[in-house]
Every structure is written in C-alpha cells, then in structure tokens.
C-alpha cells in the first residue's frame, strides 16, 4: 500500500480553459491544495501547484551552489530541473538580482 507522499504529484499544471470546462472553482482548488502542502499560483492562463518542500529544496540547492539565472542546467537535471522551470513559469521561484539569491514565497 502506498503512503500519501508516494501518491501525491509534485507538480500540477492545468489551463484555466480546462478548469472552466470541468467546472473547477480555481480559488477553492488552490486553497485546498495549499492546505495539503502545495504552493499555488495562477500565471499565463494556467494554474500551477508545486509541492512546497520541492521548492524549498530547490532554493537551498540553487543558493548553496551560487547558481545565477540561466544556470539551472549546470546545477539541476531531470525532475528537479523540470520542477524548477515550472516554478519559475508560475512565479513561485525567482532569482533576486539585487541579493544574488534564489527566492520563493515560502
């Protein structure tokens, strides 16, 4: 039997159009997912929900390696790289050029 952590998806992305077709209330959906442990945002006509711990780990890993914007591929690969790209698209991960550090709304 799988535990909850094995069943959850790390990244959930869907279009607003799809949500309307399925009669999904975006605000309620995002509030429910945030209670479950995701960070959510609506950007580029899509809804993004990314597991909070994954974003926390990305911030730590990118900052400990002194990665700058455009250097994701030097530090990350596979699922971590895909998650970082989605988090950036969603506005849930960004490089603060003033402080030279990666940030997230944690």
XYZ file of N, CA and C in Angstrom:
318
model
N 0.842 -1.180 0.000
C 0.000 0.000 0.000
C 0.887 1.243 0.000
N 0.570 2.186 -0.849
C 1.372 3.406 -0.958
C 0.971 4.408 0.108
N 1.980 5.128 0.611
C 1.714 6.214 1.541
C 1.337 7.466 0.779
N 0.816 8.447 1.488
C 0.383 9.681 0.833
C 1.503 10.354 0.050
N 2.712 10.374 0.604
C 3.800 11.073 -0.077
C 4.131 10.418 -1.417
N 3.905 9.105 -1.527
C 4.177 8.421 -2.788
C 3.074 8.688 -3.815
N 1.867 8.984 -3.347
C 0.737 9.162 -4.244
C 0.644 10.583 -4.785
N 1.166 11.555 -4.066
C 0.998 12.940 -4.499
C 1.867 13.239 -5.706
N 1.372 14.136 -6.517
C 2.147 14.615 -7.664
C 2.928 15.829 -7.204
N 4.139 15.966 -7.636
C 4.980 17.088 -7.230
C 4.573 18.384 -7.918
N 4.138 18.273 -9.171
C 3.768 19.448 -9.949
C 2.415 19.183 -10.608
N 1.493 20.123 -10.417
C 0.179 20.049 -11.059
C 0.030 21.315 -11.886
N -0.243 21.160 -13.172
C -0.431 22.306 -14.056
C -1.629 22.014 -14.950
N -2.525 22.981 -15.045
C -3.632 22.857 -15.988
C -4.057 24.247 -16.437
N -4.720 24.300 -17.597
C -5.138 25.593 -18.150
C -6.437 26.042 -17.500
N -6.639 27.349 -17.510
C -7.887 27.904 -16.986
C -9.074 27.431 -17.824
N -8.851 27.292 -19.124
C -9.912 26.814 -20.015
C -10.359 25.407 -19.616
N -9.410 24.530 -19.369
C -9.734 23.167 -18.948
C -10.506 23.185 -17.628
N -10.066 24.026 -16.695
C -10.740 24.118 -15.394
C -12.184 24.580 -15.566
N -12.414 25.547 -16.438
C -13.785 26.021 -16.693
C -14.636 24.898 -17.281
N -14.063 24.144 -18.225
C -14.800 23.033 -18.836
C -15.199 21.988 -17.796
N -14.352 21.809 -16.787
C -14.604 20.816 -15.731
C -15.342 21.424 -14.528
N -15.734 22.703 -14.653
C -16.423 23.414 -13.563
C -15.632 23.413 -12.262
N -14.341 23.628 -12.362
C -13.473 23.691 -11.181
C -13.392 25.136 -10.709
N -13.678 25.358 -9.434
C -13.521 26.675 -8.836
C -12.040 26.828 -8.495
N -11.357 27.691 -9.238
C -9.899 27.836 -9.122
C -9.483 28.241 -7.707
N -10.151 29.225 -7.130
C -9.782 29.699 -5.795
C -9.909 28.593 -4.754
N -11.020 27.857 -4.804
C -11.218 26.754 -3.855
C -10.188 25.652 -4.076
N -9.912 25.337 -5.326
C -8.937 24.300 -5.649
C -7.563 24.664 -5.099
N -7.119 25.905 -5.371
C -5.795 26.320 -4.915
C -5.740 26.368 -3.385
N -6.798 26.811 -2.731
C -6.819 26.845 -1.265
C -6.702 25.431 -0.696
N -7.407 24.484 -1.309
C -7.348 23.088 -0.842
C -5.942 22.515 -1.038
N -5.351 22.778 -2.192
C -4.007 22.260 -2.464
C -2.976 22.885 -1.526
N -3.117 24.159 -1.210
C -2.183 24.810 -0.285
C -2.290 24.208 1.112
N -3.485 23.818 1.529
C -3.652 23.136 2.825
C -2.962 21.775 2.816
N -2.894 21.158 1.640
C -2.246 19.848 1.505
C -0.722 19.957 1.472
N -0.174 21.175 1.253
C 1.279 21.333 1.244
C 1.869 21.848 -0.049
N 1.028 22.332 -0.942
C 1.493 22.886 -2.212
C 1.582 24.403 -2.121
N 2.395 24.995 -2.986
C 2.355 26.425 -3.260
C 1.671 26.552 -4.613
N 0.684 27.424 -4.715
C -0.084 27.554 -5.956
C -0.084 28.985 -6.451
N -0.202 29.118 -7.769
C -0.307 30.429 -8.383
C -0.966 30.276 -9.742
N -1.624 31.327 -10.158
C -2.227 31.382 -11.482
C -1.364 32.315 -12.323
N -0.839 31.808 -13.438
C 0.029 32.606 -14.308
C -0.083 32.090 -15.739
N -0.015 32.981 -16.687
C -0.033 32.623 -18.115
C -1.223 31.744 -18.481
N -2.381 32.092 -17.940
C -3.637 31.367 -18.208
C -3.575 29.901 -17.767
N -2.700 29.628 -16.798
C -2.585 28.282 -16.234
C -2.594 28.362 -14.711
N -2.939 27.247 -14.103
C -2.848 27.110 -12.653
C -1.689 26.166 -12.369
N -0.803 26.604 -11.471
C 0.358 25.812 -11.078
C 0.263 25.524 -9.588
N 0.447 24.274 -9.208
C 0.567 23.883 -7.807
C 1.808 22.992 -7.713
N 2.759 23.422 -6.896
C 4.028 22.701 -6.770
C 4.268 22.412 -5.304
N 4.674 21.198 -5.015
C 4.892 20.755 -3.650
C 5.876 21.692 -2.948
N 5.457 22.247 -1.819
C 6.235 23.254 -1.078
C 7.643 22.760 -0.758
N 7.786 21.536 -0.294
C 9.108 21.007 0.071
C 10.046 20.942 -1.126
N 9.508 20.680 -2.304
C 10.339 20.659 -3.519
C 10.893 22.046 -3.808
N 10.061 23.061 -3.657
C 10.530 24.433 -3.889
C 11.553 24.822 -2.832
N 11.298 24.463 -1.581
C 12.274 24.752 -0.514
C 13.624 24.128 -0.835
N 13.620 22.875 -1.289
C 14.867 22.185 -1.626
C 15.569 22.847 -2.806
N 14.793 23.295 -3.790
C 15.389 23.979 -4.941
C 16.081 25.268 -4.512
N 15.433 26.044 -3.650
C 16.027 27.298 -3.172
C 17.345 27.007 -2.457
N 17.346 26.019 -1.575
C 18.560 25.668 -0.835
C 19.659 25.204 -1.791
N 19.314 24.309 -2.699
C 20.306 23.757 -3.617
C 20.887 24.820 -4.555
N 20.024 25.662 -5.108
C 20.496 26.699 -6.019
C 21.339 27.741 -5.295
N 20.929 28.131 -4.092
C 21.695 29.131 -3.349
C 23.006 28.568 -2.817
N 23.021 27.304 -2.417
C 24.271 26.727 -1.903
C 25.304 26.545 -3.011
N 24.836 26.447 -4.255
C 25.765 26.305 -5.378
C 26.050 27.651 -6.051
N 25.486 28.726 -5.511
C 25.665 30.072 -6.068
C 25.215 30.183 -7.523
N 24.178 29.424 -7.885
C 23.655 29.462 -9.249
C 22.976 30.800 -9.516
N 23.164 31.287 -10.712
C 22.513 32.523 -11.142
C 21.429 32.180 -12.169
N 20.642 33.186 -12.540
C 19.619 32.981 -13.560
C 20.302 32.486 -14.828
N 19.732 31.508 -15.490
C 20.331 30.955 -16.695
C 21.311 29.827 -16.427
N 21.513 29.485 -15.161
C 22.462 28.417 -14.817
C 21.781 27.182 -14.233
N 20.490 27.073 -14.405
C 19.766 25.929 -13.837
C 20.334 24.599 -14.329
N 20.611 24.528 -15.637
C 21.083 23.263 -16.226
C 22.443 22.841 -15.694
N 23.217 23.791 -15.181
C 24.528 23.450 -14.610
C 24.380 22.756 -13.261
N 23.285 23.026 -12.559
C 23.100 22.545 -11.200
C 22.063 21.420 -11.110
N 20.997 21.542 -11.884
C 19.867 20.618 -11.781
C 19.747 19.758 -13.032
N 19.088 18.623 -12.858
C 18.783 17.769 -14.007
C 17.498 17.004 -13.716
N 16.976 16.371 -14.741
C 15.807 15.513 -14.594
C 14.600 16.212 -13.991
N 13.974 15.534 -13.029
C 12.746 16.030 -12.417
C 12.963 17.352 -11.681
N 14.124 17.521 -11.043
C 14.402 18.779 -10.335
C 14.459 19.957 -11.307
N 15.077 19.762 -12.455
C 15.159 20.814 -13.457
C 13.765 21.148 -13.991
N 12.973 20.126 -14.278
C 11.602 20.351 -14.758
C 10.776 21.102 -13.716
N 10.902 20.718 -12.451
C 10.166 21.379 -11.379
C 10.594 22.839 -11.254
N 11.897 23.095 -11.330
C 12.399 24.467 -11.243
C 11.856 25.309 -12.391
N 11.852 24.782 -13.583
C 11.335 25.532 -14.736
C 9.854 25.863 -14.557
N 9.083 24.888 -14.095
C 7.652 25.122 -13.864
C 7.454 26.146 -12.748
N 8.258 26.064 -11.695
C 8.147 27.014 -10.580
C 8.466 28.435 -11.043
N 9.430 28.586 -11.932
C 9.767 29.901 -12.482
C 8.614 30.414 -13.339
N 8.070 29.551 -14.213
C 6.914 29.924 -15.041
C 5.755 30.400 -14.171
N 5.582 29.743 -13.037
C 4.459 30.025 -12.141
C 4.687 31.243 -11.261
N 5.909 31.762 -11.255
C 6.214 32.875 -10.368
C 6.426 32.424 -8.934
N 6.723 31.139 -8.751
C 6.936 30.585 -7.417
C 8.423 30.409 -7.095
N 9.279 30.751 -8.037
C 10.732 30.684 -7.850
C 11.335 31.753 -8.756
N 12.242 32.553 -8.211
C 12.871 33.603 -8.999
C 14.247 33.916 -8.449
N 15.062 34.518 -9.312
C 16.398 34.942 -8.911
C 16.342 36.421 -8.578
N 16.714 36.764 -7.360
C 16.753 38.154 -6.894
C 18.113 38.717 -7.279
N 18.146 39.513 -8.334
C 19.429 40.011 -8.841
C 20.094 40.994 -7.880
N 19.315 41.649 -7.047
C 19.888 42.572 -6.074
C 20.668 41.803 -4.999
N 20.045 40.764 -4.445
C 20.672 39.974 -3.382
C 21.492 38.799 -3.905
N 21.400 38.543 -5.226
C 22.110 37.417 -5.851
C 21.736 36.087 -5.205
N 20.421 35.915 -4.953
C 19.920 34.688 -4.315
C 18.595 34.280 -4.958
N 18.325 32.987 -4.913
C 17.038 32.461 -5.361
C 16.036 32.645 -4.244
N 14.814 32.961 -4.623
C 13.746 33.222 -3.658
C 12.483 32.470 -4.050
N 11.620 32.279 -3.062
C 10.304 31.677 -3.256
C 9.382 32.235 -2.183
N 8.080 32.230 -2.428
C 7.136 32.771 -1.450
C 6.842 31.758 -0.335
N 7.844 31.430 0.445
C 7.710 30.397 1.476
C 7.320 30.989 2.816
